[in-house]
């Protein structure tokens, strides 16, 4: 608490540094180099995603990052027994369970909590037995929040992708996403309505999760333009942000990009 306000913490997702490295399949840039810079620039956490297809972060990256990070490491992973075994051995501070599809560009949608109830329960119990904090990446709905609480997760991370996409459609004239085509067919008033509704879903899910005693994080698609409305939701205490920070770092350097985002996270 600061001035009666809850603190917002910033997790920097550094997967995209490994994406750049994988473009050449060499060892440069090394995601490990980001740790000290992020910490000095005010980040509170490092987030990485060990995907089943290892398209960016590799096991050896995760091992080195967890072993040497000055900040807690939040490791995103699928509910796959082989991956969970590796995660238990790596022993990050937190594991965030996410849905994964090989053909997707990035994590699309939250976990299907009711459809995978038993396997998520087993996974949560395994992680907790290894003293790893568990978060579930879910869509901002009351039912998903309720199930996360019933399953015994300590955290939920609310998927802000719908809010972020609609924000981009409403406020950007650049055709920077495939959603731009759809936005051409919608009036400003319709976009405003959809954006407010998507934002309202995040607010309601965050408040509900908090009321059930869950810790609440949010992430996906957050950037320097759309983050302020999310920071204003006081029941959210952590944001995990990757793409926009790493994209800005190309022009400003990583330290500035993290500092700029950290400044926007103050409340
Ligand atoms: N949180 C989760 C669970 C994610 O899967 C991702 C994307 O890897 C992020 C946050 C960060 O999203 P972005 O890169 O769009 O900021």
Short mmCIF file of N, CA and C in Angstrom, two decimals, residues 6-152:
data_model
loop_
_atom_site.label_atom_id
_atom_site.label_comp_id
_atom_site.label_asym_id
_atom_site.label_seq_id
_atom_site.Cartn_x
_atom_site.Cartn_y
_atom_site.Cartn_z
N UNK A 6 -3.23 0.52 -3.57
CA UNK A 6 -2.48 -0.72 -3.71
C UNK A 6 -1.41 -0.52 -4.78
N UNK A 7 -0.31 -1.23 -4.59
CA UNK A 7 0.82 -1.09 -5.51
C UNK A 7 0.58 -1.95 -6.76
N UNK A 8 1.01 -1.48 -7.88
CA UNK A 8 0.95 -2.29 -9.11
C UNK A 8 2.36 -2.76 -9.43
N UNK A 9 2.55 -4.05 -9.63
CA UNK A 9 3.88 -4.53 -9.98
C UNK A 9 3.94 -4.89 -11.47
N UNK A 10 5.14 -4.84 -12.00
CA UNK A 10 5.33 -5.06 -13.44
C UNK A 10 6.21 -6.28 -13.68
N UNK A 11 5.64 -7.25 -14.36
CA UNK A 11 6.42 -8.38 -14.85
C UNK A 11 6.77 -8.13 -16.31
N UNK A 12 8.06 -8.22 -16.63
CA UNK A 12 8.46 -8.01 -18.02
C UNK A 12 8.66 -9.38 -18.68
N UNK A 13 7.87 -9.61 -19.73
CA UNK A 13 7.97 -10.87 -20.47
C UNK A 13 9.08 -10.71 -21.52
N UNK A 14 10.14 -11.52 -21.38
CA UNK A 14 11.30 -11.34 -22.25
C UNK A 14 11.38 -12.38 -23.38
N UNK A 15 10.27 -13.08 -23.63
CA UNK A 15 10.27 -14.08 -24.71
C UNK A 15 10.74 -13.51 -26.05
N UNK A 16 10.35 -12.25 -26.32
CA UNK A 16 10.62 -11.71 -27.64
C UNK A 16 12.11 -11.47 -27.91
N UNK A 17 12.89 -11.45 -26.85
CA UNK A 17 14.35 -11.38 -27.07
C UNK A 17 14.80 -12.71 -27.68
N UNK A 18 14.22 -13.79 -27.15
CA UNK A 18 14.55 -15.11 -27.71
C UNK A 18 13.95 -15.29 -29.11
N UNK A 19 12.82 -14.62 -29.38
CA UNK A 19 12.24 -14.68 -30.73
C UNK A 19 13.25 -14.12 -31.73
N UNK A 20 13.87 -13.01 -31.37
CA UNK A 20 14.86 -12.37 -32.25
C UNK A 20 16.08 -13.28 -32.45
N UNK A 21 16.51 -13.88 -31.36
CA UNK A 21 17.64 -14.81 -31.46
C UNK A 21 17.31 -15.97 -32.39
N UNK A 22 16.09 -16.51 -32.24
CA UNK A 22 15.70 -17.67 -33.04
C UNK A 22 15.56 -17.33 -34.52
N UNK A 23 15.43 -16.05 -34.85
CA UNK A 23 15.35 -15.66 -36.26
C UNK A 23 16.64 -16.06 -36.98
N UNK A 24 17.74 -16.14 -36.24
CA UNK A 24 19.02 -16.55 -36.83
C UNK A 24 19.55 -17.88 -36.31
N UNK A 25 18.85 -18.39 -35.26
CA UNK A 25 19.29 -19.64 -34.63
C UNK A 25 20.74 -19.56 -34.18
N UNK A 26 21.07 -18.42 -33.57
CA UNK A 26 22.41 -18.30 -32.99
C UNK A 26 22.24 -18.01 -31.50
N UNK A 27 23.23 -17.42 -30.85
CA UNK A 27 23.06 -17.20 -29.41
C UNK A 27 23.00 -15.72 -29.04
N UNK A 28 22.56 -14.92 -30.00
CA UNK A 28 22.53 -13.48 -29.80
C UNK A 28 21.23 -12.90 -30.38
N UNK A 29 20.45 -12.11 -29.65
CA UNK A 29 20.66 -11.63 -28.28
C UNK A 29 20.31 -12.69 -27.24
N UNK A 30 21.03 -12.64 -26.12
CA UNK A 30 20.83 -13.61 -25.05
C UNK A 30 19.82 -13.03 -24.05
N UNK A 31 18.66 -13.69 -23.87
CA UNK A 31 17.65 -13.16 -22.93
C UNK A 31 18.20 -12.94 -21.52
N UNK A 32 19.24 -13.69 -21.17
CA UNK A 32 19.82 -13.54 -19.84
C UNK A 32 20.33 -12.11 -19.59
N UNK A 33 20.77 -11.48 -20.67
CA UNK A 33 21.32 -10.11 -20.56
C UNK A 33 20.25 -9.12 -20.10
N UNK A 34 18.98 -9.48 -20.26
CA UNK A 34 17.89 -8.55 -19.93
C UNK A 34 17.64 -8.46 -18.43
N UNK A 35 18.07 -9.48 -17.68
CA UNK A 35 17.65 -9.56 -16.28
C UNK A 35 18.08 -8.36 -15.46
N UNK A 36 19.37 -8.05 -15.49
CA UNK A 36 19.88 -6.95 -14.67
C UNK A 36 19.31 -5.62 -15.15
N UNK A 37 19.17 -5.48 -16.46
CA UNK A 37 18.65 -4.21 -17.01
C UNK A 37 17.20 -4.01 -16.54
N UNK A 38 16.39 -5.05 -16.65
CA UNK A 38 14.98 -4.94 -16.21
C UNK A 38 14.91 -4.62 -14.72
N UNK A 39 15.73 -5.31 -13.94
CA UNK A 39 15.70 -5.09 -12.48
C UNK A 39 16.08 -3.65 -12.16
N UNK A 40 17.16 -3.17 -12.78
CA UNK A 40 17.61 -1.80 -12.50
C UNK A 40 16.60 -0.77 -12.97
N UNK A 41 15.85 -1.10 -14.00
CA UNK A 41 14.89 -0.14 -14.56
C UNK A 41 13.56 -0.15 -13.81
N UNK A 42 13.42 -1.02 -12.81
CA UNK A 42 12.22 -0.96 -11.98
C UNK A 42 11.25 -2.11 -12.16
N UNK A 43 11.58 -3.09 -13.01
CA UNK A 43 10.68 -4.25 -13.15
C UNK A 43 10.65 -5.01 -11.82
N UNK A 44 9.54 -5.69 -11.58
CA UNK A 44 9.38 -6.43 -10.33
C UNK A 44 9.48 -7.93 -10.54
N UNK A 45 9.37 -8.35 -11.77
CA UNK A 45 9.31 -9.79 -12.07
C UNK A 45 9.76 -10.02 -13.52
N UNK A 46 10.31 -11.19 -13.75
CA UNK A 46 10.62 -11.61 -15.13
C UNK A 46 9.64 -12.72 -15.48
N UNK A 47 9.04 -12.60 -16.66
CA UNK A 47 8.11 -13.63 -17.11
C UNK A 47 8.66 -14.26 -18.40
N UNK A 48 8.61 -15.59 -18.44
CA UNK A 48 9.01 -16.30 -19.67
C UNK A 48 8.01 -17.43 -19.90
N UNK A 49 7.92 -17.85 -21.15
CA UNK A 49 7.00 -18.92 -21.52
C UNK A 49 7.81 -20.06 -22.13
N UNK A 50 7.84 -21.19 -21.45
CA UNK A 50 8.51 -22.38 -22.00
C UNK A 50 7.46 -23.15 -22.79
N UNK A 51 7.41 -22.88 -24.08
CA UNK A 51 6.37 -23.51 -24.91
C UNK A 51 6.75 -24.94 -25.24
N UNK A 52 5.73 -25.75 -25.51
CA UNK A 52 6.00 -27.15 -25.87
C UNK A 52 6.86 -27.25 -27.12
N UNK A 53 6.67 -26.32 -28.07
CA UNK A 53 7.46 -26.38 -29.30
C UNK A 53 8.81 -25.64 -29.17
N UNK A 54 9.07 -25.07 -28.00
CA UNK A 54 10.34 -24.35 -27.71
C UNK A 54 10.66 -23.33 -28.81
N UNK A 55 9.62 -22.63 -29.28
CA UNK A 55 9.87 -21.73 -30.42
C UNK A 55 10.70 -20.50 -30.03
N UNK A 56 10.73 -20.15 -28.74
CA UNK A 56 11.61 -19.04 -28.35
C UNK A 56 12.47 -19.40 -27.13
N UNK A 57 11.86 -19.47 -25.97
CA UNK A 57 12.63 -19.83 -24.77
C UNK A 57 12.90 -21.34 -24.76
N UNK A 58 14.16 -21.71 -24.53
CA UNK A 58 14.56 -23.12 -24.45
C UNK A 58 14.73 -23.52 -22.98
N UNK A 59 14.84 -24.80 -22.74
CA UNK A 59 15.02 -25.28 -21.36
C UNK A 59 16.25 -24.64 -20.71
N UNK A 60 17.32 -24.55 -21.51
CA UNK A 60 18.57 -24.01 -20.97
C UNK A 60 18.43 -22.52 -20.64
N UNK A 61 17.63 -21.78 -21.44
CA UNK A 61 17.35 -20.37 -21.11
C UNK A 61 16.64 -20.31 -19.76
N UNK A 62 15.59 -21.14 -19.64
CA UNK A 62 14.78 -21.11 -18.41
C UNK A 62 15.66 -21.43 -17.21
N UNK A 63 16.52 -22.44 -17.37
CA UNK A 63 17.40 -22.83 -16.26
C UNK A 63 18.33 -21.69 -15.85
N UNK A 64 18.95 -21.08 -16.85
CA UNK A 64 19.90 -19.99 -16.56
C UNK A 64 19.18 -18.77 -15.98
N UNK A 65 18.01 -18.47 -16.54
CA UNK A 65 17.26 -17.29 -16.08
C UNK A 65 16.80 -17.49 -14.63
N UNK A 66 16.25 -18.65 -14.32
CA UNK A 66 15.76 -18.90 -12.96
C UNK A 66 16.94 -18.93 -11.98
N UNK A 67 18.07 -19.49 -12.43
CA UNK A 67 19.23 -19.59 -11.53
C UNK A 67 19.83 -18.22 -11.24
N UNK A 68 19.76 -17.29 -12.18
CA UNK A 68 20.50 -16.05 -11.95
C UNK A 68 19.65 -14.78 -11.89
N UNK A 69 18.32 -14.91 -11.96
CA UNK A 69 17.51 -13.69 -11.97
C UNK A 69 17.51 -13.01 -10.59
N UNK A 70 17.76 -11.70 -10.58
CA UNK A 70 17.63 -10.97 -9.31
C UNK A 70 16.16 -10.75 -8.94
N UNK A 71 15.25 -11.03 -9.88
CA UNK A 71 13.81 -10.84 -9.66
C UNK A 71 13.11 -12.20 -9.66
N UNK A 72 11.95 -12.31 -9.02
CA UNK A 72 11.20 -13.56 -9.10
C UNK A 72 10.88 -13.88 -10.56
N UNK A 73 10.87 -15.17 -10.89
CA UNK A 73 10.57 -15.58 -12.27
C UNK A 73 9.21 -16.27 -12.31
N UNK A 74 8.38 -15.77 -13.21
CA UNK A 74 7.04 -16.33 -13.46
C UNK A 74 7.15 -17.13 -14.76
N UNK A 75 7.02 -18.45 -14.65
CA UNK A 75 7.21 -19.31 -15.82
C UNK A 75 5.85 -19.74 -16.36
N UNK A 76 5.51 -19.28 -17.56
CA UNK A 76 4.25 -19.69 -18.19
C UNK A 76 4.45 -21.06 -18.84
N UNK A 77 3.44 -21.92 -18.70
CA UNK A 77 3.57 -23.25 -19.30
C UNK A 77 2.20 -23.87 -19.51
N UNK A 78 2.17 -24.90 -20.34
CA UNK A 78 0.93 -25.62 -20.63
C UNK A 78 0.70 -26.69 -19.55
N UNK A 79 -0.55 -27.19 -19.50
CA UNK A 79 -0.86 -28.25 -18.52
C UNK A 79 -0.50 -29.62 -19.12
N UNK A 80 0.76 -29.77 -19.44
CA UNK A 80 1.25 -31.00 -20.06
C UNK A 80 2.21 -31.67 -19.06
N UNK A 81 2.00 -32.94 -18.75
CA UNK A 81 2.82 -33.59 -17.70
C UNK A 81 4.33 -33.48 -17.93
N UNK A 82 4.76 -33.59 -19.20
CA UNK A 82 6.21 -33.52 -19.47
C UNK A 82 6.75 -32.13 -19.15
N UNK A 83 5.99 -31.12 -19.53
CA UNK A 83 6.42 -29.74 -19.26
C UNK A 83 6.38 -29.48 -17.75
N UNK A 84 5.34 -29.97 -17.09
CA UNK A 84 5.20 -29.71 -15.65
C UNK A 84 6.35 -30.37 -14.87
N UNK A 85 6.79 -31.52 -15.36
CA UNK A 85 7.94 -32.18 -14.71
C UNK A 85 9.19 -31.29 -14.81
N UNK A 86 9.37 -30.70 -15.99
CA UNK A 86 10.52 -29.80 -16.17
C UNK A 86 10.36 -28.58 -15.28
N UNK A 87 9.14 -28.04 -15.24
CA UNK A 87 8.90 -26.83 -14.43
C UNK A 87 9.19 -27.11 -12.95
N UNK A 88 8.76 -28.26 -12.47
CA UNK A 88 9.03 -28.60 -11.07
C UNK A 88 10.53 -28.65 -10.80
N UNK A 89 11.27 -29.22 -11.75
CA UNK A 89 12.73 -29.30 -11.56
C UNK A 89 13.37 -27.91 -11.64
N UNK A 90 12.84 -27.06 -12.50
CA UNK A 90 13.40 -25.70 -12.65
C UNK A 90 13.09 -24.84 -11.43
N UNK A 91 11.97 -25.12 -10.80
CA UNK A 91 11.53 -24.44 -9.59
C UNK A 91 11.51 -22.90 -9.68
N UNK A 92 10.65 -22.38 -10.56
CA UNK A 92 10.49 -20.92 -10.60
C UNK A 92 9.67 -20.47 -9.38
N UNK A 93 9.63 -19.16 -9.18
CA UNK A 93 8.83 -18.61 -8.09
C UNK A 93 7.34 -18.93 -8.32
N UNK A 94 6.90 -18.76 -9.58
CA UNK A 94 5.49 -18.99 -9.92
C UNK A 94 5.38 -19.67 -11.27
N UNK A 95 4.37 -20.52 -11.40
CA UNK A 95 4.04 -21.07 -12.72
C UNK A 95 2.66 -20.55 -13.10
N UNK A 96 2.56 -20.00 -14.30
CA UNK A 96 1.26 -19.56 -14.82
C UNK A 96 0.83 -20.55 -15.89
N UNK A 97 -0.30 -21.22 -15.64
CA UNK A 97 -0.79 -22.23 -16.58
C UNK A 97 -1.56 -21.54 -17.70
N UNK A 98 -1.14 -21.81 -18.92
CA UNK A 98 -1.75 -21.15 -20.09
C UNK A 98 -2.17 -22.21 -21.11
N UNK A 99 -3.17 -21.88 -21.94
CA UNK A 99 -3.52 -22.82 -23.02
C UNK A 99 -2.47 -22.69 -24.11
N UNK A 100 -2.23 -23.76 -24.83
CA UNK A 100 -1.22 -23.68 -25.89
C UNK A 100 -1.68 -24.43 -27.12
N UNK A 101 -1.55 -23.77 -28.27
CA UNK A 101 -1.81 -24.45 -29.54
C UNK A 101 -0.60 -24.21 -30.41
N UNK A 102 -0.13 -25.24 -31.06
CA UNK A 102 1.11 -25.11 -31.84
C UNK A 102 1.00 -24.10 -32.95
N UNK A 103 -0.21 -24.02 -33.57
CA UNK A 103 -0.34 -23.16 -34.75
C UNK A 103 -0.58 -21.69 -34.41
N UNK A 104 -0.79 -21.37 -33.11
CA UNK A 104 -1.11 -19.99 -32.77
C UNK A 104 0.15 -19.11 -32.82
N UNK A 105 -0.07 -17.80 -33.07
CA UNK A 105 1.05 -16.86 -33.09
C UNK A 105 1.43 -16.51 -31.66
N UNK A 106 0.42 -16.33 -30.82
CA UNK A 106 0.65 -16.07 -29.40
C UNK A 106 -0.53 -16.68 -28.64
N UNK A 107 -0.48 -16.62 -27.30
CA UNK A 107 -1.52 -17.27 -26.51
C UNK A 107 -2.88 -16.63 -26.77
N UNK A 108 -3.76 -17.40 -27.37
CA UNK A 108 -5.07 -16.86 -27.75
C UNK A 108 -6.12 -17.38 -26.78
N UNK A 109 -6.71 -16.50 -26.01
CA UNK A 109 -7.75 -16.91 -25.08
C UNK A 109 -7.18 -17.50 -23.81
N UNK A 110 -8.03 -17.54 -22.78
CA UNK A 110 -7.59 -18.10 -21.52
C UNK A 110 -7.79 -19.61 -21.48
N UNK A 111 -7.40 -20.21 -20.37
CA UNK A 111 -7.55 -21.65 -20.19
C UNK A 111 -9.03 -22.05 -20.22
N UNK A 112 -9.32 -23.20 -20.77
CA UNK A 112 -10.67 -23.76 -20.68
C UNK A 112 -10.73 -24.50 -19.33
N UNK A 113 -11.06 -23.75 -18.30
CA UNK A 113 -10.93 -24.30 -16.94
C UNK A 113 -11.92 -25.43 -16.69
N UNK A 114 -13.16 -25.26 -17.17
CA UNK A 114 -14.13 -26.33 -16.88
C UNK A 114 -13.82 -27.57 -17.72
N UNK A 115 -13.37 -27.38 -18.96
CA UNK A 115 -13.06 -28.51 -19.84
C UNK A 115 -11.86 -29.33 -19.39
N UNK A 116 -10.92 -28.70 -18.67
CA UNK A 116 -9.71 -29.41 -18.22
C UNK A 116 -9.61 -29.43 -16.70
N UNK A 117 -10.77 -29.42 -16.06
CA UNK A 117 -10.79 -29.27 -14.59
C UNK A 117 -9.86 -30.25 -13.88
N UNK A 118 -9.97 -31.54 -14.21
CA UNK A 118 -9.20 -32.55 -13.48
C UNK A 118 -7.70 -32.40 -13.72
N UNK A 119 -7.34 -32.19 -14.99
CA UNK A 119 -5.88 -32.09 -15.26
C UNK A 119 -5.30 -30.80 -14.67
N UNK A 120 -6.11 -29.74 -14.63
CA UNK A 120 -5.61 -28.51 -14.00
C UNK A 120 -5.45 -28.73 -12.49
N UNK A 121 -6.43 -29.43 -11.91
CA UNK A 121 -6.36 -29.70 -10.46
C UNK A 121 -5.11 -30.51 -10.13
N UNK A 122 -4.85 -31.57 -10.92
CA UNK A 122 -3.66 -32.40 -10.67
C UNK A 122 -2.39 -31.57 -10.82
N UNK A 123 -2.39 -30.71 -11.85
CA UNK A 123 -1.20 -29.89 -12.10
C UNK A 123 -0.97 -28.90 -10.97
N UNK A 124 -2.06 -28.28 -10.51
CA UNK A 124 -1.93 -27.32 -9.39
C UNK A 124 -1.37 -28.04 -8.16
N UNK A 125 -1.91 -29.22 -7.89
CA UNK A 125 -1.45 -29.96 -6.70
C UNK A 125 0.03 -30.33 -6.81
N UNK A 126 0.45 -30.74 -8.02
CA UNK A 126 1.86 -31.09 -8.22
C UNK A 126 2.76 -29.87 -8.00
N UNK A 127 2.35 -28.74 -8.58
CA UNK A 127 3.17 -27.53 -8.45
C UNK A 127 3.23 -27.06 -7.00
N UNK A 128 2.08 -27.10 -6.34
CA UNK A 128 2.05 -26.67 -4.94
C UNK A 128 2.92 -27.58 -4.06
N UNK A 129 2.91 -28.89 -4.38
CA UNK A 129 3.74 -29.82 -3.61
C UNK A 129 5.22 -29.48 -3.77
N UNK A 130 5.55 -28.84 -4.88
CA UNK A 130 6.94 -28.40 -5.10
C UNK A 130 7.15 -26.95 -4.65
N UNK A 131 6.19 -26.44 -3.91
CA UNK A 131 6.26 -25.06 -3.38
C UNK A 131 6.43 -24.02 -4.48
N UNK A 132 5.69 -24.24 -5.56
CA UNK A 132 5.66 -23.26 -6.65
C UNK A 132 4.28 -22.63 -6.64
N UNK A 133 4.25 -21.31 -6.58
CA UNK A 133 2.98 -20.58 -6.59
C UNK A 133 2.28 -20.80 -7.94
N UNK A 134 0.95 -20.88 -7.95
CA UNK A 134 0.26 -21.18 -9.21
C UNK A 134 -0.70 -20.06 -9.60
N UNK A 135 -0.63 -19.69 -10.87
CA UNK A 135 -1.56 -18.73 -11.45
C UNK A 135 -2.24 -19.39 -12.65
N UNK A 136 -3.50 -19.06 -12.86
CA UNK A 136 -4.21 -19.55 -14.05
C UNK A 136 -4.51 -18.37 -14.97
N UNK A 137 -4.11 -18.51 -16.23
CA UNK A 137 -4.39 -17.45 -17.22
C UNK A 137 -5.78 -17.71 -17.77
N UNK A 138 -6.72 -16.83 -17.43
CA UNK A 138 -8.12 -17.09 -17.76
C UNK A 138 -8.76 -15.89 -18.46
N UNK A 139 -9.83 -16.18 -19.17
CA UNK A 139 -10.63 -15.08 -19.73
C UNK A 139 -11.31 -14.35 -18.58
N UNK A 140 -11.59 -13.06 -18.75
CA UNK A 140 -12.20 -12.32 -17.65
C UNK A 140 -13.69 -12.59 -17.51
N UNK A 141 -14.01 -13.76 -16.99
CA UNK A 141 -15.42 -14.12 -16.77
C UNK A 141 -15.58 -14.60 -15.33
N UNK A 142 -16.78 -14.40 -14.80
CA UNK A 142 -17.05 -14.82 -13.41
C UNK A 142 -16.88 -16.33 -13.26
N UNK A 143 -17.34 -17.09 -14.29
CA UNK A 143 -17.27 -18.55 -14.13
C UNK A 143 -15.83 -19.04 -14.08
N UNK A 144 -14.96 -18.47 -14.91
CA UNK A 144 -13.55 -18.90 -14.89
C UNK A 144 -12.90 -18.51 -13.55
N UNK A 145 -13.23 -17.33 -13.05
CA UNK A 145 -12.68 -16.89 -11.76
C UNK A 145 -13.13 -17.84 -10.65
N UNK A 146 -14.40 -18.16 -10.68
CA UNK A 146 -14.96 -19.03 -9.64
C UNK A 146 -14.27 -20.39 -9.64
N UNK A 147 -14.06 -20.95 -10.85
CA UNK A 147 -13.40 -22.26 -10.94
C UNK A 147 -11.95 -22.17 -10.49
N UNK A 148 -11.28 -21.08 -10.83
CA UNK A 148 -9.88 -20.92 -10.41
C UNK A 148 -9.78 -20.94 -8.89
N UNK A 149 -10.74 -20.27 -8.26
CA UNK A 149 -10.75 -20.23 -6.79
C UNK A 149 -11.02 -21.63 -6.23
N UNK A 150 -11.99 -22.32 -6.83
CA UNK A 150 -12.34 -23.67 -6.38
C UNK A 150 -11.16 -24.63 -6.55
N UNK A 151 -10.38 -24.42 -7.60
CA UNK A 151 -9.24 -25.29 -7.88
C UNK A 151 -8.06 -25.04 -6.94
N UNK A 152 -8.09 -23.93 -6.22
CA UNK A 152 -7.03 -23.65 -5.26
C UNK A 152 -5.84 -22.89 -5.83
#
